[in-house]
Coordinates of C-alpha atoms in Angstrom, one line a residue:
Chain A
M1 CA 15.2 23.0 1.8
P2 CA 15.4 24.4 -1.8
A3 CA 19.0 23.2 -1.8
I4 CA 17.7 19.7 -1.4
S5 CA 15.3 19.9 -4.3
F6 CA 18.1 21.3 -6.4
A7 CA 20.4 18.5 -5.4
S8 CA 17.8 15.9 -6.1
R9 CA 17.2 17.3 -9.6
R10 CA 20.9 17.2 -10.2
L11 CA 21.0 13.6 -9.1
L12 CA 18.2 12.8 -11.5
L13 CA 19.9 14.5 -14.3
A14 CA 23.1 12.7 -13.6
G15 CA 21.1 9.5 -13.7
A16 CA 19.6 10.3 -17.1
V17 CA 23.0 11.3 -18.6
F18 CA 24.6 8.1 -17.2
G19 CA 21.7 6.0 -18.5
A20 CA 22.1 7.5 -22.0
F21 CA 25.8 6.9 -21.9
T22 CA 25.5 3.2 -21.0
L23 CA 22.8 2.7 -23.6
S24 CA 24.8 4.2 -26.5
A25 CA 27.9 2.2 -25.3
V26 CA 25.9 -1.0 -25.6
A27 CA 24.4 0.1 -28.9
Q28 CA 27.9 0.4 -30.4
Q29 CA 28.7 -3.2 -29.8
P30 CA 28.7 -5.5 -32.8
A31 CA 25.5 -7.5 -33.2
S32 CA 27.2 -10.8 -32.4
P33 CA 25.6 -12.6 -29.4
P34 CA 26.4 -10.3 -26.5
A35 CA 27.5 -11.7 -23.2
A36 CA 24.8 -11.4 -20.5
P37 CA 25.3 -7.8 -19.2
A38 CA 26.3 -7.3 -15.5
A39 CA 23.7 -5.4 -13.5
Q40 CA 24.2 -1.6 -13.9
P41 CA 24.0 0.6 -10.8
L42 CA 20.4 1.5 -10.1
P43 CA 19.2 4.9 -11.2
P44 CA 19.1 7.3 -8.2
G45 CA 15.8 7.2 -6.4
S46 CA 14.9 3.7 -7.5
P47 CA 12.8 1.9 -5.0
M48 CA 15.3 -1.0 -5.4
I49 CA 18.3 0.9 -4.1
G50 CA 20.3 -1.4 -1.8
R51 CA 18.8 -4.6 -3.0
P52 CA 21.5 -7.1 -3.3
D53 CA 21.7 -9.4 -6.3
N54 CA 21.0 -12.7 -4.7
E55 CA 18.3 -15.3 -4.5
A56 CA 17.0 -14.5 -1.1
A57 CA 16.5 -10.9 -2.0
A58 CA 14.9 -11.9 -5.3
K59 CA 12.2 -13.8 -3.4
L60 CA 11.0 -10.6 -1.6
A61 CA 8.2 -8.4 -3.0
P62 CA 5.6 -6.2 -1.4
V63 CA 2.7 -8.3 -0.2
A64 CA -0.8 -7.4 -1.5
P65 CA -4.0 -8.4 0.3
P66 CA -6.8 -10.3 -1.5
P67 CA -9.2 -7.7 -3.0
I68 CA -12.3 -9.4 -1.8
P69 CA -13.0 -9.2 1.9
A70 CA -13.2 -12.6 3.8
A71 CA -16.6 -13.9 4.6
A72 CA -17.5 -13.6 8.3
D73 CA -17.1 -17.4 8.8
K74 CA -13.7 -17.4 7.1
L75 CA -12.0 -14.9 9.3
P76 CA -9.0 -16.1 11.2
L77 CA -10.6 -15.4 14.6
A78 CA -9.8 -18.8 16.1
K79 CA -6.1 -18.2 15.4
L80 CA -5.8 -14.9 17.1
K81 CA -4.3 -14.8 20.6
V82 CA -4.7 -12.2 23.3
P83 CA -3.3 -12.2 26.9
A84 CA -5.2 -14.1 29.6
G85 CA -8.4 -12.4 30.7
F86 CA -8.9 -10.7 27.3
N87 CA -11.4 -11.7 24.7
I88 CA -11.5 -11.1 21.0
E89 CA -14.6 -11.0 18.7
V90 CA -15.5 -9.8 15.2
Y91 CA -16.9 -6.3 15.4
A92 CA -17.7 -6.0 11.7
S93 CA -16.6 -7.6 8.4
G94 CA -17.1 -7.4 4.6
M95 CA -15.2 -4.0 4.3
A96 CA -12.7 -4.5 1.5
N97 CA -9.2 -3.3 2.6
A98 CA -10.4 -1.9 6.0
R99 CA -7.7 0.5 7.2
S100 CA -7.7 3.6 9.5
L101 CA -10.4 4.0 12.2
A102 CA -12.3 6.9 13.7
Q103 CA -15.3 7.2 15.9
S104 CA -18.2 9.7 16.2
D105 CA -19.5 10.9 19.5
K106 CA -22.6 8.8 18.8
G107 CA -20.5 5.6 18.5
T108 CA -20.4 5.2 14.7
V109 CA -17.1 3.8 13.6
F110 CA -15.6 5.0 10.3
V111 CA -13.2 2.9 8.4
G112 CA -10.9 4.2 5.5
S113 CA -9.3 2.0 2.8
R114 CA -6.2 2.3 0.7
L115 CA -6.5 -0.1 -2.3
V116 CA -10.2 0.5 -2.9
D117 CA -12.2 3.7 -3.3
K118 CA -14.5 3.5 -0.2
V119 CA -15.0 4.8 3.3
Y120 CA -17.3 2.7 5.4
A121 CA -19.4 3.4 8.5
I122 CA -20.2 0.8 11.1
A123 CA -23.4 2.0 12.6
D124 CA -24.5 0.6 15.9
K125 CA -28.2 0.5 16.6
D126 CA -29.0 -1.0 20.0
G127 CA -26.0 -3.3 19.7
K128 CA -26.9 -4.3 16.2
K129 CA -24.1 -3.4 13.8
S130 CA -24.5 -2.6 10.1
V131 CA -21.8 -1.7 7.6
K132 CA -22.6 1.1 5.2
V133 CA -20.5 2.6 2.4
I134 CA -20.6 6.3 3.0
A135 CA -18.3 7.5 0.3
S136 CA -17.0 5.8 -2.9
G137 CA -15.1 6.8 -6.0
L138 CA -12.4 8.3 -3.8
Y139 CA -8.7 7.9 -4.4
R140 CA -6.8 5.9 -1.7
P141 CA -9.0 7.2 1.1
N142 CA -6.9 5.8 3.9
G143 CA -7.4 8.5 6.5
V144 CA -10.5 9.3 8.6
A145 CA -10.9 11.7 11.6
F146 CA -14.0 12.9 13.5
K147 CA -14.7 16.1 15.4
D148 CA -17.9 18.0 16.4
G149 CA -20.2 16.0 14.1
T150 CA -17.9 16.2 11.1
L151 CA -16.1 13.4 9.4
Y152 CA -12.8 14.3 7.7
I153 CA -11.4 12.1 4.9
A154 CA -7.9 12.0 3.6
E155 CA -7.4 10.8 0.0
L156 CA -4.0 10.6 -1.6
S157 CA -3.8 14.3 -2.3
K158 CA -6.8 16.0 -0.8
I159 CA -8.7 16.3 2.5
S160 CA -12.5 16.7 2.5
K161 CA -15.3 16.6 5.0
I162 CA -18.9 15.5 5.5
E163 CA -20.7 17.6 8.2
K164 CA -23.3 16.1 10.6
I165 CA -22.3 12.7 9.3
D166 CA -24.3 10.8 11.9
D167 CA -27.5 12.3 10.5
V168 CA -26.8 11.4 6.9
L169 CA -25.4 7.9 7.2
D170 CA -28.1 6.4 4.9
N171 CA -27.8 9.2 2.3
P172 CA -24.5 11.0 2.6
P173 CA -23.7 13.9 0.4
K174 CA -20.4 13.9 -1.6
P175 CA -17.5 15.0 0.7
T176 CA -16.6 18.7 0.4
L177 CA -13.0 19.6 -0.3
I178 CA -11.2 21.6 2.4
Y179 CA -7.5 21.2 1.4
D180 CA -5.6 19.9 -1.6
K181 CA -2.2 21.6 -1.6
L182 CA -0.7 18.2 -1.4
P183 CA 1.7 16.3 -3.7
K184 CA 0.3 13.5 -5.9
D185 CA 3.0 10.9 -5.5
E186 CA 1.9 7.3 -5.3
A187 CA 4.8 6.2 -3.1
H188 CA 3.9 6.9 0.5
G189 CA 1.1 9.1 -0.7
W190 CA -1.8 7.6 1.3
K191 CA -2.5 9.3 4.6
F192 CA -3.4 8.7 8.2
I193 CA -5.0 11.8 9.7
A194 CA -6.0 12.8 13.3
I195 CA -7.1 15.9 15.1
G196 CA -4.8 17.1 17.9
P197 CA -5.5 18.7 21.3
D198 CA -4.9 22.1 19.6
N199 CA -8.0 21.3 17.4
K200 CA -5.9 21.2 14.2
L201 CA -5.8 18.4 11.7
Y202 CA -2.5 16.7 11.3
V203 CA -1.7 15.5 7.8
P204 CA 1.5 13.6 6.9
V205 CA 3.2 13.8 3.5
G206 CA 5.5 10.8 3.1
Q207 CA 8.8 10.8 1.2
P208 CA 8.1 10.0 -2.4
G209 CA 10.1 6.7 -2.6
N210 CA 12.0 4.2 -0.6
N211 CA 15.1 6.3 0.1
V212 CA 15.1 9.6 -1.8
L213 CA 16.0 13.2 -1.6
H214 CA 13.0 15.4 -2.1
D215 CA 11.6 19.0 -2.0
A216 CA 10.3 20.9 1.0
D217 CA 6.7 19.6 0.4
H218 CA 7.5 16.0 1.4
G219 CA 8.8 14.0 4.3
Q220 CA 6.8 15.8 7.0
I221 CA 3.8 16.1 9.2
R222 CA 1.7 19.2 8.5
R223 CA -1.1 20.7 10.5
I224 CA -4.0 22.7 9.2
N225 CA -7.1 24.3 10.7
L226 CA -10.3 22.3 10.4
D227 CA -11.4 24.6 7.5
G228 CA -8.2 23.8 5.6
S229 CA -6.5 27.2 6.3
G230 CA -3.2 28.0 8.1
A231 CA -1.1 25.0 6.9
E232 CA 2.2 24.8 8.6
V233 CA 5.0 22.1 8.8
Y234 CA 5.1 20.5 12.2
A235 CA 7.8 17.8 11.9
V236 CA 10.3 17.0 9.2
G237 CA 12.6 14.1 8.4
V238 CA 9.6 11.8 8.4
R239 CA 9.7 8.9 5.9
N240 CA 6.2 7.5 6.1
T241 CA 4.1 7.7 9.2
V242 CA 0.7 5.9 9.1
G243 CA -0.3 6.4 12.7
F244 CA -0.1 9.0 15.5
D245 CA -1.7 10.1 18.7
W246 CA -1.1 12.5 21.6
N247 CA 0.1 11.5 25.0
P248 CA -2.9 12.2 27.3
E249 CA -0.6 13.5 30.0
T250 CA 2.0 15.6 28.2
K251 CA -0.1 16.3 25.1
Q252 CA 3.0 15.5 23.0
L253 CA 2.6 13.9 19.6
Y254 CA 3.9 10.4 19.2
F255 CA 4.1 8.9 15.7
T256 CA 5.3 5.7 14.1
D257 CA 7.6 5.9 11.1
N258 CA 8.6 3.1 8.7
G259 CA 12.3 2.6 8.1
R260 CA 13.7 2.2 4.6
D261 CA 13.8 -1.1 2.6
W262 CA 16.7 -3.1 1.5
L263 CA 19.4 -2.0 4.0
S264 CA 19.5 -5.4 5.6
E265 CA 17.3 -8.1 7.2
T266 CA 17.8 -6.6 10.7
V267 CA 18.0 -2.8 10.3
P268 CA 16.8 -0.2 10.2
E269 CA 14.0 -0.7 12.7
D270 CA 10.8 1.2 12.4
E271 CA 10.6 4.1 14.8
L272 CA 8.3 5.3 17.5
N273 CA 8.9 9.1 17.7
R274 CA 7.9 11.9 20.0
V275 CA 7.7 15.6 18.9
T276 CA 8.7 17.9 21.7
K277 CA 8.7 21.1 19.7
A278 CA 7.3 22.1 16.3
G279 CA 9.8 21.9 13.5
E280 CA 11.8 19.0 14.8
D281 CA 13.8 16.9 12.3
F282 CA 13.6 13.1 12.6
G283 CA 16.4 12.3 10.2
A284 CA 15.0 10.4 7.2
P285 CA 16.4 9.8 4.6
F286 CA 19.8 10.7 6.1
C287 CA 19.7 9.0 9.5
Y288 CA 17.5 6.0 10.4
Q289 CA 16.5 4.6 13.8
G290 CA 18.6 7.4 15.5
N291 CA 22.0 5.8 14.9
I292 CA 22.3 4.6 11.3
I293 CA 23.7 7.0 8.8
D294 CA 22.2 6.0 5.4
Q295 CA 24.6 4.3 3.1
E296 CA 23.7 6.3 0.0
L297 CA 22.4 9.6 1.3
G298 CA 23.9 10.0 4.7
W299 CA 27.4 11.0 3.7
G300 CA 28.4 14.2 5.5
K301 CA 25.5 13.9 7.9
D302 CA 25.5 13.1 11.6
C303 CA 22.7 11.4 13.5
K304 CA 23.2 13.7 16.5
N305 CA 21.7 16.5 14.5
Y306 CA 18.3 14.7 14.4
T307 CA 15.8 13.7 17.0
A308 CA 16.3 10.1 17.8
P309 CA 13.2 7.8 18.2
V310 CA 11.9 7.0 21.7
G311 CA 11.4 3.4 20.7
L312 CA 12.4 0.9 18.0
M313 CA 9.6 -1.2 16.6
G314 CA 11.5 -4.0 14.8
P315 CA 13.0 -4.2 11.3
H316 CA 10.6 -3.7 8.4
T317 CA 7.7 -4.5 10.7
A318 CA 5.5 -1.7 9.3
A319 CA 4.4 -0.1 12.6
L320 CA 1.3 1.7 11.5
G321 CA -1.7 2.7 13.7
M322 CA -1.0 3.6 17.3
R323 CA -3.2 5.0 20.2
F324 CA -2.8 5.7 23.8
Y325 CA -5.1 3.6 26.0
T326 CA -7.1 5.9 28.3
G327 CA -10.0 3.6 29.1
S328 CA -10.8 1.8 32.3
M329 CA -11.9 -1.6 31.0
F330 CA -8.4 -3.0 30.8
P331 CA -6.2 -3.5 33.9
K332 CA -4.2 -0.6 35.5
P333 CA -0.9 -1.2 33.8
Y334 CA -2.5 -0.5 30.4
K335 CA -3.5 3.0 31.4
N336 CA -1.7 5.5 29.1
A337 CA 0.3 2.8 27.5
I338 CA 0.4 2.7 23.6
F339 CA -1.1 0.0 21.4
V340 CA 0.7 -0.2 18.1
A341 CA -0.5 -2.2 15.1
R342 CA 2.5 -3.7 13.2
H343 CA 1.2 -4.5 9.7
G344 CA 4.1 -6.9 9.2
S345 CA 7.2 -7.0 7.0
W346 CA 7.6 -7.9 3.3
N347 CA 11.3 -6.8 3.0
K348 CA 12.6 -9.6 5.2
S349 CA 13.0 -13.4 4.6
Q350 CA 11.4 -14.4 7.9
K351 CA 8.4 -12.1 8.3
Q352 CA 8.2 -10.1 11.4
G353 CA 5.3 -8.0 12.9
G354 CA 1.8 -8.7 11.9
D355 CA 0.6 -8.1 15.4
V356 CA -0.5 -5.5 17.9
V357 CA 2.1 -4.7 20.6
L358 CA 1.8 -2.8 23.9
V359 CA 4.4 -0.1 24.5
K360 CA 4.7 1.1 28.1
L361 CA 6.3 4.5 28.8
N362 CA 8.5 5.8 31.6
K363 CA 7.5 8.8 33.5
D364 CA 9.6 11.0 31.3
G365 CA 7.8 9.7 28.2
T366 CA 10.5 7.5 26.9
V367 CA 9.8 3.8 26.1
K368 CA 10.0 1.4 29.0
S369 CA 9.0 -1.9 27.4
M370 CA 7.3 -3.4 24.4
E371 CA 5.3 -6.7 24.6
P372 CA 3.1 -8.7 22.3
F373 CA -0.7 -8.1 22.8
L374 CA -2.5 -9.5 19.8
T375 CA -0.7 -12.2 17.8
G376 CA -1.6 -15.0 15.4
F377 CA -1.8 -13.2 12.1
L378 CA 1.5 -14.7 10.9
E379 CA 1.4 -18.5 10.1
D380 CA 4.3 -20.4 8.4
N381 CA 5.8 -17.1 7.2
K382 CA 2.5 -16.1 5.6
Y383 CA -0.2 -13.7 6.7
V384 CA -3.6 -14.8 7.6
G385 CA -4.5 -11.2 8.4
R386 CA -2.7 -7.9 8.8
P387 CA -3.5 -5.3 11.5
V388 CA -3.5 -1.7 10.4
D389 CA -5.1 0.5 13.0
V390 CA -6.2 0.4 16.7
M391 CA -8.8 2.5 18.4
Q392 CA -10.4 2.6 21.8
L393 CA -14.1 2.6 22.0
K394 CA -15.9 4.6 24.6
D395 CA -16.5 1.6 26.8
G396 CA -12.7 1.0 27.0
S397 CA -12.6 -1.9 24.6
L398 CA -10.2 -1.8 21.7
L399 CA -10.9 -2.1 18.0
V400 CA -8.3 -3.5 15.5
S401 CA -8.7 -3.2 11.7
D402 CA -7.4 -5.9 9.4
D403 CA -6.9 -4.9 5.7
W404 CA -6.1 -8.4 4.6
N405 CA -9.6 -9.7 5.5
G406 CA -11.5 -6.5 5.4
A407 CA -12.6 -6.8 9.0
V408 CA -12.5 -5.0 12.4
Y409 CA -12.1 -7.0 15.6
R410 CA -13.0 -5.9 19.1
I411 CA -10.9 -6.8 22.2
T412 CA -12.5 -6.7 25.6
Y413 CA -11.3 -7.6 29.1
G414 CA -13.0 -9.7 31.8
K415 CA -16.3 -11.6 31.6
Q416 CA -18.3 -10.2 28.7
K417 CA -21.7 -11.2 27.5
V418 CA -20.2 -11.5 24.0
A419 CA -19.0 -14.9 22.9
A420 CA -15.4 -15.4 23.7
K421 CA -13.3 -16.9 20.9
Chain B
M1 CA -9.0 -3.2 -33.0
N2 CA -12.4 -1.3 -32.8
K3 CA -14.0 -3.8 -35.1
T4 CA -12.8 -6.8 -33.0
L5 CA -14.0 -4.9 -29.9
I6 CA -17.5 -4.3 -31.2
A7 CA -17.8 -7.8 -32.6
A8 CA -16.7 -9.2 -29.3
L9 CA -19.0 -7.1 -27.3
A10 CA -22.0 -8.1 -29.5
F11 CA -21.0 -11.7 -29.1
V12 CA -20.8 -11.1 -25.4
S13 CA -24.3 -9.7 -25.0
L14 CA -25.6 -12.7 -26.9
V15 CA -23.8 -15.3 -24.9
F16 CA -23.5 -13.9 -21.5
P17 CA -26.8 -13.8 -19.6
A18 CA -27.5 -17.5 -19.3
S19 CA -26.2 -18.5 -15.9
A20 CA -25.9 -22.2 -15.9
E21 CA -23.2 -22.2 -18.6
S22 CA -20.0 -24.0 -18.2
I23 CA -16.9 -22.0 -17.6
S24 CA -15.6 -22.6 -21.1
D25 CA -18.8 -21.2 -22.5
R26 CA -18.5 -18.2 -20.2
V27 CA -14.9 -17.4 -21.1
A28 CA -15.5 -17.7 -24.9
P29 CA -16.2 -14.0 -25.3
C30 CA -13.1 -13.2 -23.2
L31 CA -10.9 -15.4 -25.3
A32 CA -12.3 -13.8 -28.5
C33 CA -10.2 -10.8 -27.5
H34 CA -7.5 -12.4 -25.4
G35 CA -6.8 -15.4 -27.5
E36 CA -8.1 -19.0 -27.4
R37 CA -5.0 -20.7 -26.1
G38 CA -3.6 -18.1 -23.7
T39 CA -1.8 -16.1 -26.4
S40 CA -3.5 -12.9 -27.6
A41 CA -3.5 -12.0 -31.3
T42 CA -5.3 -8.7 -30.7
E43 CA -3.6 -5.4 -30.8
N44 CA -2.9 -3.9 -27.3
T45 CA -4.7 -6.8 -25.7
P46 CA -2.8 -8.8 -23.1
S47 CA -2.2 -12.5 -23.3
L48 CA -3.7 -14.1 -20.2
G49 CA -2.2 -17.6 -20.3
G50 CA -0.2 -18.7 -17.3
Q51 CA -1.0 -15.4 -15.6
Q52 CA -0.8 -15.6 -11.8
A53 CA -4.3 -16.2 -10.4
P54 CA -4.1 -13.7 -7.5
Y55 CA -2.9 -11.0 -10.0
A56 CA -5.7 -11.8 -12.4
L57 CA -8.3 -11.7 -9.5
I58 CA -7.0 -8.3 -8.4
Q59 CA -7.3 -6.9 -11.9
L60 CA -10.7 -8.3 -12.6
F61 CA -11.8 -6.9 -9.2
M62 CA -10.3 -3.5 -10.2
F63 CA -12.1 -3.5 -13.5
R64 CA -15.4 -4.4 -11.8
E65 CA -15.0 -1.6 -9.3
K66 CA -13.7 0.8 -11.9
L67 CA -10.4 1.2 -10.0
R68 CA -8.7 0.3 -13.3
V69 CA -10.3 2.0 -16.2
F70 CA -10.7 0.4 -19.6
E71 CA -14.3 0.7 -20.8
P72 CA -14.7 -2.7 -22.5
M73 CA -13.2 -4.5 -19.6
N74 CA -15.2 -2.4 -17.1
E75 CA -18.3 -3.4 -19.0
M76 CA -17.3 -7.1 -19.1
A77 CA -16.6 -7.2 -15.4
K78 CA -19.5 -5.1 -14.2
S79 CA -21.9 -7.8 -13.3
L80 CA -19.5 -10.6 -12.3
T81 CA -19.9 -11.9 -8.7
D82 CA -17.0 -12.4 -6.4
D83 CA -17.2 -16.1 -7.2
D84 CA -17.1 -15.4 -10.9
L85 CA -14.0 -13.3 -10.4
R86 CA -12.3 -16.3 -8.7
T87 CA -13.5 -18.8 -11.3
F88 CA -12.2 -16.6 -14.2
S89 CA -8.9 -15.9 -12.6
D90 CA -8.3 -19.6 -11.9
F91 CA -9.3 -20.5 -15.4
I92 CA -6.9 -17.9 -16.8
A93 CA -4.0 -19.1 -14.7
A94 CA -4.5 -22.7 -16.1
L95 CA -4.4 -21.6 -19.8
P96 CA -1.0 -22.3 -21.5
K97 CA 1.5 -19.5 -21.0
P98 CA 2.1 -17.4 -24.1
A99 CA 4.9 -18.5 -26.4
P100 CA 7.7 -16.2 -27.4
P101 CA 7.4 -14.7 -30.9
A102 CA 8.6 -17.1 -33.5
D103 CA 11.0 -14.7 -35.3
A104 CA 14.6 -14.4 -34.0
A105 CA 15.0 -11.4 -31.7
D106 CA 17.4 -8.6 -32.5
S107 CA 20.3 -9.4 -30.2
A108 CA 21.4 -5.8 -29.8
R109 CA 17.9 -4.8 -28.7
M110 CA 17.7 -7.8 -26.4
A111 CA 21.0 -6.8 -24.8
R112 CA 19.8 -3.3 -24.2
G113 CA 16.5 -4.5 -22.8
E114 CA 18.2 -7.0 -20.5
T115 CA 20.6 -4.4 -19.2
L116 CA 17.6 -2.2 -18.3
A117 CA 15.6 -5.0 -16.8
K118 CA 18.6 -6.0 -14.6
Q119 CA 19.5 -2.5 -13.8
N120 CA 16.0 -1.8 -12.5
R121 CA 15.8 -5.2 -10.8
C122 CA 12.5 -6.0 -12.6
N123 CA 13.3 -9.6 -11.6
T124 CA 13.0 -8.8 -7.9
C125 CA 9.3 -9.0 -7.9
H126 CA 8.4 -10.5 -11.2
N127 CA 10.6 -13.6 -10.5
T128 CA 13.9 -14.4 -12.1
D129 CA 12.2 -15.7 -15.2
Y130 CA 9.5 -13.0 -15.2
S131 CA 6.8 -15.6 -14.6
G132 CA 5.5 -13.5 -11.7
K133 CA 4.3 -14.7 -8.3
E134 CA 1.1 -14.1 -6.4
N135 CA 0.0 -10.5 -7.0
V136 CA 2.9 -9.8 -9.2
P137 CA 2.1 -10.6 -12.9
R138 CA 3.8 -12.8 -15.4
I139 CA 5.4 -10.4 -17.9
A140 CA 7.5 -12.9 -19.9
N141 CA 6.3 -13.2 -23.5
Q142 CA 3.5 -10.7 -22.9
R143 CA 2.6 -8.8 -26.1
E144 CA 5.1 -6.1 -26.8
D145 CA 2.5 -3.4 -27.7
Y146 CA 0.6 -4.0 -24.5
L147 CA 3.7 -4.0 -22.4
A148 CA 4.8 -0.7 -23.8
K149 CA 1.3 0.8 -23.4
T150 CA 0.8 -0.3 -19.9
L151 CA 4.3 0.7 -18.7
A152 CA 3.8 4.2 -20.1
E153 CA 0.4 4.3 -18.3
Y154 CA 2.0 3.4 -15.0
K155 CA 4.6 6.1 -15.6
D156 CA 2.1 8.9 -16.1
N157 CA -0.2 7.2 -13.5
S158 CA -3.1 6.9 -15.9
R159 CA -3.1 3.2 -15.0
H160 CA -3.5 3.0 -11.3
G161 CA -1.9 -0.1 -9.8
Y162 CA -3.6 -1.9 -7.0
D163 CA -0.8 -0.4 -4.8
A164 CA 1.9 2.1 -5.4
T165 CA 4.6 -0.4 -6.5
M166 CA 4.8 0.0 -10.2
A167 CA 4.3 3.8 -10.1
D168 CA 7.3 4.0 -7.8
V169 CA 9.3 1.6 -10.0
M170 CA 8.6 3.7 -13.2
Q171 CA 9.6 7.0 -11.6
T172 CA 13.2 6.2 -12.5
V173 CA 12.6 4.4 -15.8
G174 CA 12.9 6.8 -18.7
K175 CA 10.1 7.1 -21.3
D176 CA 12.7 6.2 -24.0
Q177 CA 13.6 3.0 -22.1
I178 CA 10.0 1.6 -22.1
G179 CA 10.3 0.4 -25.7
E180 CA 13.5 -1.6 -25.0
L181 CA 12.0 -3.2 -21.9
A182 CA 8.9 -4.2 -23.7
Y183 CA 10.8 -5.7 -26.6
Y184 CA 13.0 -7.7 -24.2
L185 CA 10.2 -9.0 -22.1
A186 CA 8.1 -9.9 -25.1
H187 CA 11.0 -11.9 -26.7
Y188 CA 12.3 -13.3 -23.4
R189 CA 13.4 -16.9 -23.7

């Protein structure tokens, strides 16, 4: 690993020298009207690496959600489609940039955010829901997890906790820090977190750019004890995972990982991965989707030296939150299948994703099928909403967060007292 | 700068509270700093004319929520409602876009800036003529001092973007290249 960080520094250095060289070359030209310069090669590590110089590519840019949450009556509920027999309703709204979900044993739902500074709680009192801001002034607090009365919050570069959270919803103390030995990079710095069957907190550290070499502190999933001690690296070659969960039968960790931008309209596809032993390498940034050697960084590498994904989730679709369904409200075939929220692409002319899909597994834990479950967020190549995370409630219904509208929806099966859409 | 600032703030506290004012009355204090006709004549203060409304909305929201920190703007945005934010950003977008500086640009500097802008594909997101789109701001003919200041702040992450995009972009742009980029974008024709 130190070899990699050395190499990356050398690359950067080479870029700087090269940059200086081209600059002085231009400066020496006479001041007569210069011809329009041709595009220079990108500096190594640039997020634009691979972007072709054409009109279609120039049209693409990361999509940002509106900052103000949609009013309850402006939510796209009527446009959302679920399979026959299922119903969808608004669970709560008015939470700017609602992202990752967690649930307390008392049924309070916690919602993180990425582009604002807040963590929300959706309290449920005799069926009446109210949204409270339980923490603010945080930096990109995307991740939330709950265990034994305590809420864990992951900001960009630190993890903190609030004990006995259900008792203090109306007057929560400031979160207490438990772990901050984390890089501060903005790129892929926001975090999904969850607590595993081993009672450890799993914390991803993304690669600090679109397609970059990096040091041994990035591109991985770590796990730490719930007091912040005992950090160890659990998986490497991880570009940017924003969702994971454990197979209820095998207890193996499954995680989504987002492929790089600008390689093409159709590849690489986002990955659904499975960790079978600690320390496994999933290939990024050298090998993507199990069989594509990266055009810049993959020279001299071989995909067979990395663990291939168990499933491909579509190109640039931004497969984020994912959970196994263990409830009994939904029909039998849903049992132990995985719901995956695909946030939806930006790096693609025809947008893809922007839905929740159902992934069914074979007995051996590999992927059998993938089918649409919740659709309708994508309309005329524009988003009317973007799903981020999924979470099963205790009654077996499924919550879906939408950071575009700042809302959480609930999906139920069968005749419910709630108003169907 | 400080004098303008204080004067503007004093002006603001006089003018602001009344609620039934027309939009042009309400933006008067804003334009005292940002320029009457979309082009700013105030040091380090951005021109707002022709700015993309979704971008302006995001920035005003960020100032209100203190996600973007600049005291006078945080103060200005503090008590604005969601509807105010929308009204102001739509108004800003409809102001005439800033004009390029009248003096002829130094062609050698322009060439260096253009090389850098093309090399870093600044036009990917900011549009081929740097007029921006949606959440990506217009940067063509923005004030040079403000461009240089804000690019440096993205680079050292003292200006937090709404998302990680510009921090990521600036990772590979050298500190010494910021001046050339700012010059080029300010003088873009």
